[in-house]
mmCIF file of C-alpha atoms in Angstrom:
data_model
loop_
_atom_site.group_PDB
_atom_site.id
_atom_site.type_symbol
_atom_site.label_atom_id
_atom_site.label_comp_id
_atom_site.label_asym_id
_atom_site.label_seq_id
_atom_site.Cartn_x
_atom_site.Cartn_y
_atom_site.Cartn_z
ATOM 1 C CA MET A 1 141.086 118.498 107.871
ATOM 2 C CA LEU A 2 144.472 120.049 107.047
ATOM 3 C CA ASN A 3 146.944 121.372 109.574
ATOM 4 C CA LEU A 4 148.342 124.566 108.026
ATOM 5 C CA TYR A 5 149.783 127.689 109.632
ATOM 6 C CA SER A 6 149.295 126.170 113.095
ATOM 7 C CA THR A 7 145.548 126.286 112.499
ATOM 8 C CA LEU A 8 142.870 123.915 111.247
ATOM 9 C CA PHE A 9 140.894 124.183 108.041
ATOM 10 C CA PHE A 10 137.638 122.234 107.944
ATOM 11 C CA ALA A 11 135.809 121.347 104.747
ATOM 12 C CA ILE A 12 132.197 120.766 105.865
ATOM 13 C CA ASP A 13 130.632 120.230 102.452
ATOM 14 C CA ILE A 14 132.834 120.157 99.377
ATOM 15 C CA ASN A 15 129.816 120.855 97.147
ATOM 16 C CA TYR A 16 129.800 124.484 98.299
ATOM 17 C CA ARG A 17 132.248 126.777 96.557
ATOM 18 C CA PHE A 18 132.529 129.394 99.338
ATOM 19 C CA LEU A 19 132.490 129.245 103.118
ATOM 20 C CA ASN A 20 129.762 130.980 105.125
ATOM 21 C CA LEU A 21 132.177 131.911 107.898
ATOM 22 C CA VAL A 22 135.941 132.395 108.029
ATOM 23 C CA LEU A 23 137.135 132.429 111.638
ATOM 24 C CA VAL A 24 140.681 133.694 112.098
ATOM 25 C CA ALA A 25 142.324 133.017 115.465
ATOM 26 C CA LEU A 26 146.069 133.318 115.009
ATOM 27 C CA LYS A 27 148.876 135.185 116.678
ATOM 28 C CA HIS A 28 149.318 138.435 114.735
ATOM 29 C CA HIS A 29 152.710 137.447 113.316
ATOM 30 C CA HIS A 30 151.097 134.356 111.720
ATOM 31 C CA LEU A 31 148.628 136.456 109.690
ATOM 32 C CA THR A 32 150.940 136.649 106.696
ATOM 33 C CA GLU A 33 150.369 137.524 103.050
ATOM 34 C CA SER A 34 150.334 133.817 102.142
ATOM 35 C CA VAL A 35 147.617 133.080 104.743
ATOM 36 C CA LEU A 36 145.503 135.950 103.394
ATOM 37 C CA LYS A 37 145.993 134.672 99.831
ATOM 38 C CA ASP A 38 144.740 131.245 100.952
ATOM 39 C CA ILE A 39 141.641 132.807 102.543
ATOM 40 C CA ILE A 40 140.600 134.807 99.445
ATOM 41 C CA PRO A 41 139.425 131.828 97.303
ATOM 42 C CA LEU A 42 137.314 130.540 100.215
ATOM 43 C CA THR A 43 135.291 133.748 100.460
ATOM 44 C CA GLY A 44 132.266 134.642 98.380
ATOM 45 C CA PRO A 45 129.622 137.367 98.356
ATOM 46 C CA ASP A 46 127.917 136.025 101.503
ATOM 47 C CA THR A 47 131.010 135.015 103.502
ATOM 48 C CA ILE A 48 131.445 136.607 106.926
ATOM 49 C CA GLY A 49 134.923 137.127 108.360
ATOM 50 C CA LEU A 50 135.383 136.882 112.107
ATOM 51 C CA SER A 51 138.778 137.668 113.623
ATOM 52 C CA VAL A 52 139.335 137.065 117.313
ATOM 53 C CA MET A 53 142.893 138.339 117.179
ATOM 54 C CA ASN A 54 144.041 141.196 119.404
ATOM 55 C CA GLY A 55 144.368 144.630 117.841
ATOM 56 C CA LEU A 56 142.604 146.431 115.033
ATOM 57 C CA GLU A 57 145.155 145.774 112.318
ATOM 58 C CA SER A 58 144.162 142.112 111.920
ATOM 59 C CA LYS A 59 140.605 143.140 111.039
ATOM 60 C CA LYS A 60 141.933 145.598 108.457
ATOM 61 C CA LEU A 61 144.216 142.967 106.908
ATOM 62 C CA LEU A 62 141.412 140.414 106.775
ATOM 63 C CA GLY A 63 139.096 143.078 105.340
ATOM 64 C CA HIS A 64 141.542 143.833 102.542
ATOM 65 C CA ALA A 65 141.611 140.134 101.695
ATOM 66 C CA CYS A 66 137.880 139.375 101.661
ATOM 67 C CA GLY A 67 136.088 142.743 101.893
ATOM 68 C CA GLN A 68 135.939 145.141 104.838
ATOM 69 C CA GLU A 69 132.123 145.113 104.796
ATOM 70 C CA LYS A 70 132.190 141.364 105.560
ATOM 71 C CA ILE A 71 134.217 141.642 108.770
ATOM 72 C CA VAL A 72 132.366 141.334 112.077
ATOM 73 C CA PRO A 73 134.273 142.894 114.979
ATOM 74 C CA ALA A 74 134.988 140.360 117.720
ATOM 75 C CA ILE A 75 137.217 139.781 120.711
ATOM 76 C CA GLY A 76 138.182 136.763 122.757
ATOM 77 C CA VAL A 77 137.419 137.379 126.444
ATOM 78 C CA GLY A 78 139.020 135.536 129.342
ATOM 79 C CA ILE A 79 141.337 133.529 127.132
ATOM 80 C CA ASP A 80 144.573 133.670 129.077
ATOM 81 C CA ALA A 81 146.483 130.451 128.651
ATOM 82 C CA VAL A 82 149.941 130.291 130.185
ATOM 83 C CA HIS A 83 152.274 127.655 128.802
ATOM 84 C CA LYS A 84 154.926 126.618 131.310
ATOM 85 C CA LYS A 85 156.969 123.430 131.564
ATOM 86 C CA LYS A 86 154.971 121.707 128.787
ATOM 87 C CA LYS A 87 151.643 122.406 130.552
ATOM 88 C CA ASN A 88 148.846 124.885 129.819
ATOM 89 C CA ARG A 89 147.159 126.724 132.679
ATOM 90 C CA PHE A 90 144.084 128.978 132.560
ATOM 91 C CA THR A 91 143.529 131.564 135.307
ATOM 92 C CA ASN A 92 139.871 132.119 134.280
ATOM 93 C CA PRO A 93 138.737 128.631 133.257
ATOM 94 C CA GLY A 94 134.998 129.407 133.226
ATOM 95 C CA LEU A 95 135.155 132.796 131.530
ATOM 96 C CA LYS A 96 136.284 131.923 127.985
ATOM 97 C CA LYS A 97 133.992 133.336 125.303
ATOM 98 C CA ILE A 98 133.941 135.214 122.013
ATOM 99 C CA THR A 99 132.013 138.488 121.928
ATOM 100 C CA ALA A 100 131.075 139.707 118.448
ATOM 101 C CA GLY A 101 129.291 142.708 117.012
ATOM 102 C CA GLU A 102 129.534 146.478 116.842
ATOM 103 C CA VAL A 103 130.473 148.384 119.969
ATOM 104 C CA ILE A 104 127.663 150.748 120.988
#
């Protein structure tokens, strides 16, 4: 496990060349060109990209890096942490979830 870009990278099985899933959950300003360049070698023909970042631009940027057809639309719901005086507080503690898939 490496701590890069304020995020965690997990290597589950080093015998596999590509990851099955790339989950991106960063603040938008952390999704830089260097992060995208690091993601590219991890993705293969069957890799799915899942971004739970706000806004549509993050999905486009991730799609340019590993293929737009591999990106599954998703959104984090009820994730509203407030950091104040070195403490985190959640106003909806039971509601946190990730919803993924096409909007119908």
